[in-house]
PDB file of C-alpha atoms in Angstrom:
ATOM      1  CA  MET A   1       4.238  15.491 -15.906  1.00  0.00           C
ATOM      2  CA  LYS A   2       1.377  14.763 -13.723  1.00  0.00           C
ATOM      3  CA  LYS A   3       1.690  15.220  -9.672  1.00  0.00           C
ATOM      4  CA  LEU A   4      -0.411  12.959  -7.680  1.00  0.00           C
ATOM      5  CA  LEU A   5      -1.225  13.082  -3.823  1.00  0.00           C
ATOM      6  CA  THR A   6      -1.665   9.600  -2.768  1.00  0.00           C
ATOM      7  CA  MET A   7      -2.894   8.297   0.554  1.00  0.00           C
ATOM      8  CA  LEU A   8      -2.085   4.726   1.263  1.00  0.00           C
ATOM      9  CA  LEU A   9      -3.415   3.131   4.688  1.00  0.00           C
ATOM     10  CA  VAL A  10      -2.655  -0.363   4.799  1.00  0.00           C
ATOM     11  CA  LEU A  11      -2.324  -3.209   6.972  1.00  0.00           C
ATOM     12  CA  VAL A  12       1.457  -4.058   7.271  1.00  0.00           C
ATOM     13  CA  VAL A  13       2.716  -7.521   8.012  1.00  0.00           C
ATOM     14  CA  LEU A  14       6.244  -7.991   9.760  1.00  0.00           C
ATOM     15  CA  SER A  15       7.933 -11.138   9.956  1.00  0.00           C
ATOM     16  CA  ALA A  16       7.436 -11.025  13.890  1.00  0.00           C
ATOM     17  CA  GLY A  17       3.655 -10.024  13.668  1.00  0.00           C
ATOM     18  CA  CYS A  18       0.965  -8.204  11.629  1.00  0.00           C
ATOM     19  CA  LEU A  19      -0.078  -4.436  11.633  1.00  0.00           C
ATOM     20  CA  GLY A  20      -3.415  -3.625  11.072  1.00  0.00           C
ATOM     21  CA  GLY A  21      -5.826  -1.012   9.044  1.00  0.00           C
ATOM     22  CA  GLY A  22      -9.399  -1.058   8.919  1.00  0.00           C
ATOM     23  CA  SER A  23     -12.315  -1.462  11.466  1.00  0.00           C
ATOM     24  CA  ASN A  24     -12.346  -5.157  11.821  1.00  0.00           C
ATOM     25  CA  ASN A  25      -9.884  -7.128  13.849  1.00  0.00           C
ATOM     26  CA  ALA A  26      -7.275  -9.446  12.275  1.00  0.00           C
ATOM     27  CA  THR A  27      -5.874 -12.468  14.211  1.00  0.00           C
ATOM     28  CA  THR A  28      -2.883 -14.319  12.908  1.00  0.00           C
ATOM     29  CA  GLU A  29      -2.838 -18.019  13.273  1.00  0.00           C
ATOM     30  CA  GLY A  30       0.390 -20.126  13.571  1.00  0.00           C
ATOM     31  CA  GLY A  31       3.787 -18.864  12.759  1.00  0.00           C
ATOM     32  CA  ASN A  32       5.034 -16.152  15.208  1.00  0.00           C
ATOM     33  CA  THR A  33       2.119 -13.977  15.642  1.00  0.00           C
ATOM     34  CA  GLY A  34      -1.316 -14.102  17.086  1.00  0.00           C
ATOM     35  CA  THR A  35      -2.619 -11.053  18.468  1.00  0.00           C
ATOM     36  CA  PRO A  36      -5.794  -8.976  16.919  1.00  0.00           C
ATOM     37  CA  VAL A  37      -5.105  -5.721  15.450  1.00  0.00           C
ATOM     38  CA  HIS A  38      -7.482  -3.094  16.442  1.00  0.00           C
ATOM     39  CA  THR A  39      -7.494   0.021  14.157  1.00  0.00           C
ATOM     40  CA  THR A  40     -10.323   2.450  12.732  1.00  0.00           C
ATOM     41  CA  SER A  41     -10.544   3.515   9.246  1.00  0.00           C
ATOM     42  CA  THR A  42     -11.938   6.911   8.292  1.00  0.00           C
ATOM     43  CA  GLN A  43     -15.453   7.056   7.152  1.00  0.00           C
ATOM     44  CA  VAL A  44     -16.522   9.557   4.154  1.00  0.00           C
ATOM     45  CA  SER A  45     -19.787  11.141   3.985  1.00  0.00           C
ATOM     46  CA  THR A  46     -21.455  10.787   0.724  1.00  0.00           C
ATOM     47  CA  THR A  47     -24.164  12.875  -1.756  1.00  0.00           C
ATOM     48  CA  SER A  48     -26.019  11.845  -4.514  1.00  0.00           C
ATOM     49  CA  PRO A  49     -24.126  11.328  -7.534  1.00  0.00           C
ATOM     50  CA  LYS A  50     -24.639  13.825 -10.511  1.00  0.00           C
ATOM     51  CA  LYS A  51     -26.281  12.408 -13.515  1.00  0.00           C
ATOM     52  CA  GLU A  52     -23.943  14.309 -15.969  1.00  0.00           C
ATOM     53  CA  SER A  53     -20.346  15.130 -15.334  1.00  0.00           C
ATOM     54  CA  SER A  54     -17.407  16.456 -17.600  1.00  0.00           C
ATOM     55  CA  ILE A  55     -14.928  14.256 -15.567  1.00  0.00           C
ATOM     56  CA  ASN A  56     -13.915  11.127 -17.755  1.00  0.00           C
ATOM     57  CA  PRO A  57     -11.882   8.627 -15.329  1.00  0.00           C
ATOM     58  CA  LEU A  58     -10.558   6.449 -17.756  1.00  0.00           C
ATOM     59  CA  LYS A  59      -9.380   9.442 -20.119  1.00  0.00           C
ATOM     60  CA  ALA A  60      -7.425  11.039 -17.319  1.00  0.00           C
ATOM     61  CA  LEU A  61      -5.600   7.819 -16.216  1.00  0.00           C
ATOM     62  CA  GLU A  62      -4.687   7.069 -20.017  1.00  0.00           C
ATOM     63  CA  MET A  63      -3.069  10.413 -20.499  1.00  0.00           C
ATOM     64  CA  ILE A  64      -0.778  10.049 -17.764  1.00  0.00           C
ATOM     65  CA  LYS A  65       2.620   8.852 -18.655  1.00  0.00           C
ATOM     66  CA  GLN A  66       4.675  10.085 -16.191  1.00  0.00           C
ATOM     67  CA  TYR A  67       4.180  11.552 -12.801  1.00  0.00           C
ATOM     68  CA  THR A  68       5.464  12.027  -9.403  1.00  0.00           C
ATOM     69  CA  TYR A  69       3.407  11.146  -6.073  1.00  0.00           C
ATOM     70  CA  GLU A  70       3.509  11.733  -2.161  1.00  0.00           C
ATOM     71  CA  GLU A  71       2.211   8.935  -0.225  1.00  0.00           C
ATOM     72  CA  ASN A  72       1.305   8.799   3.627  1.00  0.00           C
ATOM     73  CA  ALA A  73       0.528   5.949   6.065  1.00  0.00           C
ATOM     74  CA  THR A  74       0.054   5.124   9.607  1.00  0.00           C
ATOM     75  CA  ALA A  75      -0.407   1.952  11.469  1.00  0.00           C
ATOM     76  CA  GLU A  76      -0.915   0.268  14.811  1.00  0.00           C
ATOM     77  CA  LEU A  77       0.829  -2.909  15.567  1.00  0.00           C
ATOM     78  CA  ASP A  78       0.027  -5.141  18.112  1.00  0.00           C
ATOM     79  CA  ILE A  79       2.616  -8.225  18.099  1.00  0.00           C
ATOM     80  CA  GLU A  80       2.571 -11.300  20.128  1.00  0.00           C
ATOM     81  CA  MET A  81       5.248 -13.804  19.792  1.00  0.00           C
ATOM     82  CA  LYS A  82       5.141 -17.181  21.418  1.00  0.00           C
ATOM     83  CA  THR A  83       8.193 -19.510  21.672  1.00  0.00           C
ATOM     84  CA  GLY A  84       7.193 -22.638  23.742  1.00  0.00           C
ATOM     85  CA  ASN A  85       5.670 -21.206  27.049  1.00  0.00           C
ATOM     86  CA  ILE A  86       6.911 -17.954  26.543  1.00  0.00           C
ATOM     87  CA  THR A  87       4.951 -15.146  25.136  1.00  0.00           C
ATOM     88  CA  GLN A  88       6.174 -11.562  24.276  1.00  0.00           C
ATOM     89  CA  GLU A  89       3.918  -8.657  23.475  1.00  0.00           C
ATOM     90  CA  THR A  90       5.165  -5.622  21.915  1.00  0.00           C
ATOM     91  CA  ASN A  91       2.928  -2.608  20.867  1.00  0.00           C
ATOM     92  CA  VAL A  92       4.400  -0.336  18.019  1.00  0.00           C
ATOM     93  CA  SER A  93       3.303   2.319  15.586  1.00  0.00           C
ATOM     94  CA  LEU A  94       4.483   3.130  12.060  1.00  0.00           C
ATOM     95  CA  VAL A  95       4.575   6.100  10.344  1.00  0.00           C
ATOM     96  CA  VAL A  96       5.369   6.377   6.787  1.00  0.00           C
ATOM     97  CA  TYR A  97       6.094   8.820   4.160  1.00  0.00           C
ATOM     98  CA  GLU A  98       6.989   8.237   0.658  1.00  0.00           C
ATOM     99  CA  ARG A  99       7.481  10.291  -2.485  1.00  0.00           C
ATOM    100  CA  GLY A 100       8.320   8.850  -6.114  1.00  0.00           C
ATOM    101  CA  TYR A 101       8.630   9.555  -9.825  1.00  0.00           C
ATOM    102  CA  VAL A 102       7.444   7.164 -12.150  1.00  0.00           C
ATOM    103  CA  ASP A 103       7.767   6.863 -16.041  1.00  0.00           C
ATOM    104  CA  LEU A 104       5.264   3.977 -17.087  1.00  0.00           C
ATOM    105  CA  GLU A 105       6.159   4.516 -20.710  1.00  0.00           C
ATOM    106  CA  GLY A 106      10.188   4.104 -20.017  1.00  0.00           C
ATOM    107  CA  LYS A 107       9.531   1.498 -17.197  1.00  0.00           C
ATOM    108  CA  ARG A 108      11.775   3.433 -14.865  1.00  0.00           C
ATOM    109  CA  ALA A 109      10.974   4.779 -11.166  1.00  0.00           C
ATOM    110  CA  ARG A 110      12.654   6.084  -8.116  1.00  0.00           C
ATOM    111  CA  ILE A 111      10.893   5.910  -5.119  1.00  0.00           C
ATOM    112  CA  GLU A 112      12.034   7.153  -1.248  1.00  0.00           C
ATOM    113  CA  THR A 113      10.627   5.940   1.743  1.00  0.00           C
ATOM    114  CA  ARG A 114      11.065   6.989   5.043  1.00  0.00           C
ATOM    115  CA  THR A 115       9.615   4.638   7.876  1.00  0.00           C
ATOM    116  CA  THR A 116       9.329   6.023  11.427  1.00  0.00           C
ATOM    117  CA  THR A 117       8.838   3.239  14.390  1.00  0.00           C
ATOM    118  CA  LEU A 118       7.036   4.704  17.547  1.00  0.00           C
ATOM    119  CA  PRO A 119       7.816   5.000  20.193  1.00  0.00           C
ATOM    120  CA  ASP A 120      11.590   4.153  19.569  1.00  0.00           C
ATOM    121  CA  ASN A 121      11.324   7.049  17.237  1.00  0.00           C
ATOM    122  CA  VAL A 122      13.726   4.752  14.867  1.00  0.00           C
ATOM    123  CA  THR A 123      13.830   5.879  11.252  1.00  0.00           C
ATOM    124  CA  LEU A 124      14.698   3.655   8.322  1.00  0.00           C
ATOM    125  CA  ASN A 125      15.169   5.353   4.820  1.00  0.00           C
ATOM    126  CA  THR A 126      15.087   3.309   1.778  1.00  0.00           C
ATOM    127  CA  THR A 127      15.375   4.063  -1.726  1.00  0.00           C
ATOM    128  CA  TRP A 128      14.307   1.724  -4.581  1.00  0.00           C
ATOM    129  CA  VAL A 129      15.333   2.409  -8.385  1.00  0.00           C
ATOM    130  CA  ILE A 130      13.212   0.224 -10.688  1.00  0.00           C
ATOM    131  CA  ILE A 131      14.475  -0.281 -14.144  1.00  0.00           C
ATOM    132  CA  GLY A 132      12.288  -2.475 -16.334  1.00  0.00           C
ATOM    133  CA  GLN A 133      12.342  -5.850 -14.465  1.00  0.00           C
ATOM    134  CA  LYS A 134      15.488  -4.964 -12.186  1.00  0.00           C
ATOM    135  CA  VAL A 135      14.567  -3.674  -8.639  1.00  0.00           C
ATOM    136  CA  TYR A 136      17.693  -2.045  -6.824  1.00  0.00           C
ATOM    137  CA  VAL A 137      16.984  -1.547  -3.108  1.00  0.00           C
ATOM    138  CA  GLU A 138      19.015   0.961  -0.922  1.00  0.00           C
ATOM    139  CA  ASP A 139      18.579   0.497   2.977  1.00  0.00           C
ATOM    140  CA  PHE A 140      21.665   0.517   5.812  1.00  0.00           C
ATOM    141  CA  GLY A 141      24.135   1.641   3.253  1.00  0.00           C
ATOM    142  CA  ASN A 142      23.519  -1.688   1.197  1.00  0.00           C
ATOM    143  CA  VAL A 143      22.057  -2.321  -2.196  1.00  0.00           C
ATOM    144  CA  THR A 144      20.434  -5.292  -3.230  1.00  0.00           C
ATOM    145  CA  VAL A 145      19.165  -6.158  -6.930  1.00  0.00           C
ATOM    146  CA  GLU A 146      16.025  -8.464  -7.814  1.00  0.00           C
ATOM    147  CA  ASN A 147      13.917  -9.379 -10.562  1.00  0.00           C
ATOM    148  CA  ASP A 148      10.383  -8.182 -10.013  1.00  0.00           C
ATOM    149  CA  THR A 149       7.845  -6.817 -12.325  1.00  0.00           C
ATOM    150  CA  SER A 150       5.133  -6.317  -9.668  1.00  0.00           C
ATOM    151  CA  PHE A 151       5.855  -2.629  -9.272  1.00  0.00           C
ATOM    152  CA  TRP A 152       4.179  -2.091 -12.463  1.00  0.00           C
ATOM    153  CA  LYS A 153       0.784  -3.356 -11.497  1.00  0.00           C
ATOM    154  CA  ILE A 154       0.682  -1.829  -8.400  1.00  0.00           C
ATOM    155  CA  ASN A 155       2.114   1.645  -8.625  1.00  0.00           C
ATOM    156  CA  PRO A 156      -0.723   4.528  -7.820  1.00  0.00           C
ATOM    157  CA  VAL A 157      -1.659   5.098 -11.600  1.00  0.00           C
ATOM    158  CA  SER A 158      -1.534   1.381 -12.920  1.00  0.00           C
ATOM    159  CA  LEU A 159      -3.449   0.213  -9.740  1.00  0.00           C
ATOM    160  CA  ALA A 160      -6.245   2.950 -10.521  1.00  0.00           C
ATOM    161  CA  ARG A 161      -6.546   1.750 -13.968  1.00  0.00           C
ATOM    162  CA  GLU A 162      -7.047  -1.845 -12.910  1.00  0.00           C
ATOM    163  CA  LEU A 163      -9.692  -0.734 -10.456  1.00  0.00           C
ATOM    164  CA  LEU A 164     -11.678   1.129 -13.190  1.00  0.00           C
ATOM    165  CA  GLY A 165     -12.284  -2.191 -14.682  1.00  0.00           C
ATOM    166  CA  LEU A 166     -14.425  -3.035 -11.819  1.00  0.00           C
ATOM    167  CA  LYS A 167     -17.713  -2.183 -10.820  1.00  0.00           C
ATOM    168  CA  PRO A 168     -17.666   0.614  -8.230  1.00  0.00           C
ATOM    169  CA  VAL A 169     -19.681   0.225  -5.462  1.00  0.00           C
ATOM    170  CA  GLY A 170     -19.840   3.936  -4.761  1.00  0.00           C
ATOM    171  CA  ASN A 171     -20.087   6.686  -7.064  1.00  0.00           C
ATOM    172  CA  TYR A 172     -20.497  10.467  -6.155  1.00  0.00           C
ATOM    173  CA  THR A 173     -19.485  14.069  -6.664  1.00  0.00           C
ATOM    174  CA  GLU A 174     -18.628  16.246  -3.686  1.00  0.00           C
ATOM    175  CA  ASN A 175     -17.151  20.011  -4.021  1.00  0.00           C
ATOM    176  CA  GLY A 176     -16.176  19.336  -7.658  1.00  0.00           C
ATOM    177  CA  THR A 177     -14.528  16.015  -6.976  1.00  0.00           C
ATOM    178  CA  LEU A 178     -15.690  12.789  -8.185  1.00  0.00           C
ATOM    179  CA  VAL A 179     -15.372   9.975  -5.985  1.00  0.00           C
ATOM    180  CA  LEU A 180     -15.311   6.102  -7.134  1.00  0.00           C
ATOM    181  CA  THR A 181     -15.502   3.537  -4.268  1.00  0.00           C
ATOM    182  CA  TYR A 182     -14.174  -0.009  -4.993  1.00  0.00           C
ATOM    183  CA  SER A 183     -14.300  -3.101  -3.100  1.00  0.00           C
ATOM    184  CA  VAL A 184     -10.938  -4.455  -4.170  1.00  0.00           C
ATOM    185  CA  PRO A 185     -10.235  -8.338  -4.890  1.00  0.00           C
ATOM    186  CA  GLY A 186      -7.315  -9.389  -2.325  1.00  0.00           C
ATOM    187  CA  GLU A 187      -5.258 -10.939  -5.088  1.00  0.00           C
ATOM    188  CA  LEU A 188      -4.850  -7.306  -6.707  1.00  0.00           C
ATOM    189  CA  ILE A 189      -3.152  -6.117  -3.381  1.00  0.00           C
ATOM    190  CA  ILE A 190      -0.888  -9.122  -2.496  1.00  0.00           C
ATOM    191  CA  PRO A 191       1.428  -8.368  -4.862  1.00  0.00           C
ATOM    192  CA  LEU A 192       1.645  -4.669  -3.050  1.00  0.00           C
ATOM    193  CA  ALA A 193       1.829  -6.150   0.249  1.00  0.00           C
ATOM    194  CA  GLU A 194       4.818  -8.465  -1.116  1.00  0.00           C
ATOM    195  CA  LEU A 195       6.859  -5.591  -2.727  1.00  0.00           C
ATOM    196  CA  TYR A 196       6.674  -3.315   0.523  1.00  0.00           C
ATOM    197  CA  PHE A 197       6.053  -5.451   3.563  1.00  0.00           C
ATOM    198  CA  THR A 198       5.925  -9.336   3.075  1.00  0.00           C
ATOM    199  CA  THR A 199       7.721 -12.056   1.166  1.00  0.00           C
ATOM    200  CA  PRO A 200       6.565 -14.429  -1.196  1.00  0.00           C
ATOM    201  CA  ASP A 201       7.602 -17.422   1.280  1.00  0.00           C
ATOM    202  CA  MET A 202       5.001 -16.155   3.699  1.00  0.00           C
ATOM    203  CA  ASN A 203       1.415 -17.297   3.727  1.00  0.00           C
ATOM    204  CA  THR A 204      -0.233 -14.227   3.042  1.00  0.00           C
ATOM    205  CA  THR A 205      -3.894 -13.286   2.942  1.00  0.00           C
ATOM    206  CA  VAL A 206      -5.605 -10.025   2.233  1.00  0.00           C
ATOM    207  CA  THR A 207      -9.056  -9.458   3.069  1.00  0.00           C
ATOM    208  CA  ASP A 208     -11.554  -6.037   3.416  1.00  0.00           C
ATOM    209  CA  ALA A 209      -9.777  -3.970   0.678  1.00  0.00           C
ATOM    210  CA  THR A 210     -11.517  -0.996  -0.055  1.00  0.00           C
ATOM    211  CA  ALA A 211     -10.135   1.850  -2.578  1.00  0.00           C
ATOM    212  CA  GLU A 212     -11.641   5.294  -3.198  1.00  0.00           C
ATOM    213  CA  LEU A 213     -10.074   7.027  -6.516  1.00  0.00           C
ATOM    214  CA  TYR A 214     -10.534  10.944  -6.670  1.00  0.00           C
ATOM    215  CA  PHE A 215     -11.147  12.924  -9.502  1.00  0.00           C
ATOM    216  CA  THR A 216     -11.612  16.543 -10.747  1.00  0.00           C
ATOM    217  CA  LYS A 217     -11.720  18.147 -14.156  1.00  0.00           C
ATOM    218  CA  LYS A 218      -7.879  18.588 -13.953  1.00  0.00           C
ATOM    219  CA  GLY A 219      -7.375  14.995 -13.896  1.00  0.00           C
ATOM    220  CA  PHE A 220      -6.676  12.098 -11.429  1.00  0.00           C
ATOM    221  CA  ILE A 221      -5.717  13.448  -8.112  1.00  0.00           C
ATOM    222  CA  GLY A 222      -5.450  10.694  -5.742  1.00  0.00           C
ATOM    223  CA  MET A 223      -6.299   7.381  -4.052  1.00  0.00           C
ATOM    224  CA  ARG A 224      -7.197   6.144  -0.645  1.00  0.00           C
ATOM    225  CA  LEU A 225      -6.499   2.425   0.019  1.00  0.00           C
ATOM    226  CA  THR A 226      -7.291   0.446   2.966  1.00  0.00           C
ATOM    227  CA  TYR A 227      -6.990  -3.352   3.479  1.00  0.00           C
ATOM    228  CA  GLU A 228      -6.205  -5.901   6.013  1.00  0.00           C
ATOM    229  CA  ILE A 229      -3.688  -8.526   5.478  1.00  0.00           C
ATOM    230  CA  VAL A 230      -2.287 -11.299   7.584  1.00  0.00           C
ATOM    231  CA  ALA A 231       0.918 -13.314   7.054  1.00  0.00           C
ATOM    232  CA  THR A 232       2.003 -16.004   9.047  1.00  0.00           C
ATOM    233  CA  THR A 233       5.564 -17.542   9.009  1.00  0.00           C
ATOM    234  CA  THR A 234       7.469 -20.494  11.151  1.00  0.00           C
ATOM    235  CA  THR A 235      11.045 -19.660  12.125  1.00  0.00           C
ATOM    236  CA  ALA A 236      13.753 -21.926  13.265  1.00  0.00           C
ATOM    237  CA  GLY A 237      14.531 -21.762  17.248  1.00  0.00           C
ATOM    238  CA  LEU A 238      18.008 -21.513  18.468  1.00  0.00           C
ATOM    239  CA  GLY A 239      18.006 -25.498  18.920  1.00  0.00           C
ATOM    240  CA  GLY A 240      17.212 -25.951  15.360  1.00  0.00           C
ATOM    241  CA  GLY A 241      13.534 -26.449  15.946  1.00  0.00           C
ATOM    242  CA  ASN A 242      10.517 -24.864  14.690  1.00  0.00           C
ATOM    243  CA  GLN A 243       9.137 -21.564  16.732  1.00  0.00           C
ATOM    244  CA  ARG A 244       5.268 -21.154  16.255  1.00  0.00           C
TER     245      ARG A 244
END
């Protein structure tokens, strides 16, 4: 069983606003949100790639059948909610830690996520148990069940396999680690956003998505993913009208 250390830095969307990642500003239009999001992405120094390498990324990923992983994410959220002539602004930070076990052949997975909201310091623990196309979600002591197969496309190893089919925009070796950098099509990230942060009924777009895959002679050791996402929605007001 393979153990991976995966860093996921995402731009999260909540029903009341959007959460940012990356160096550009994102502005929502319509719905409940409208504040630009300001965050900074990490820059990685590069060196010239070696002409020959004993590291075989495709083989390394094909060999992984079962694995565990750890995932960390931080994000800054500027929320602006407009109801008629009234505007409310809120600044929130999210710190997310996730660990999971994935059996790709048996189509079984167990994911545990801890999300802490600052400055309120409120923590939410969520557990996903995925068996085939069934997703069991436990939070606040309640369990919900739904049909969803998207996890088998956007879990760390499956997503990395998909990215290997693209042409990398960067390829270098540093301290024995091969780093492949990709510009990621937004449609590959939308299922990830919908599984964790948005819902299919939202108008969701993803931009500026990039990924770095890390390999050593021991195999695939992790991923860094950054993207910006904007989701808009309109909710019914107290009087039955729409809030925008």
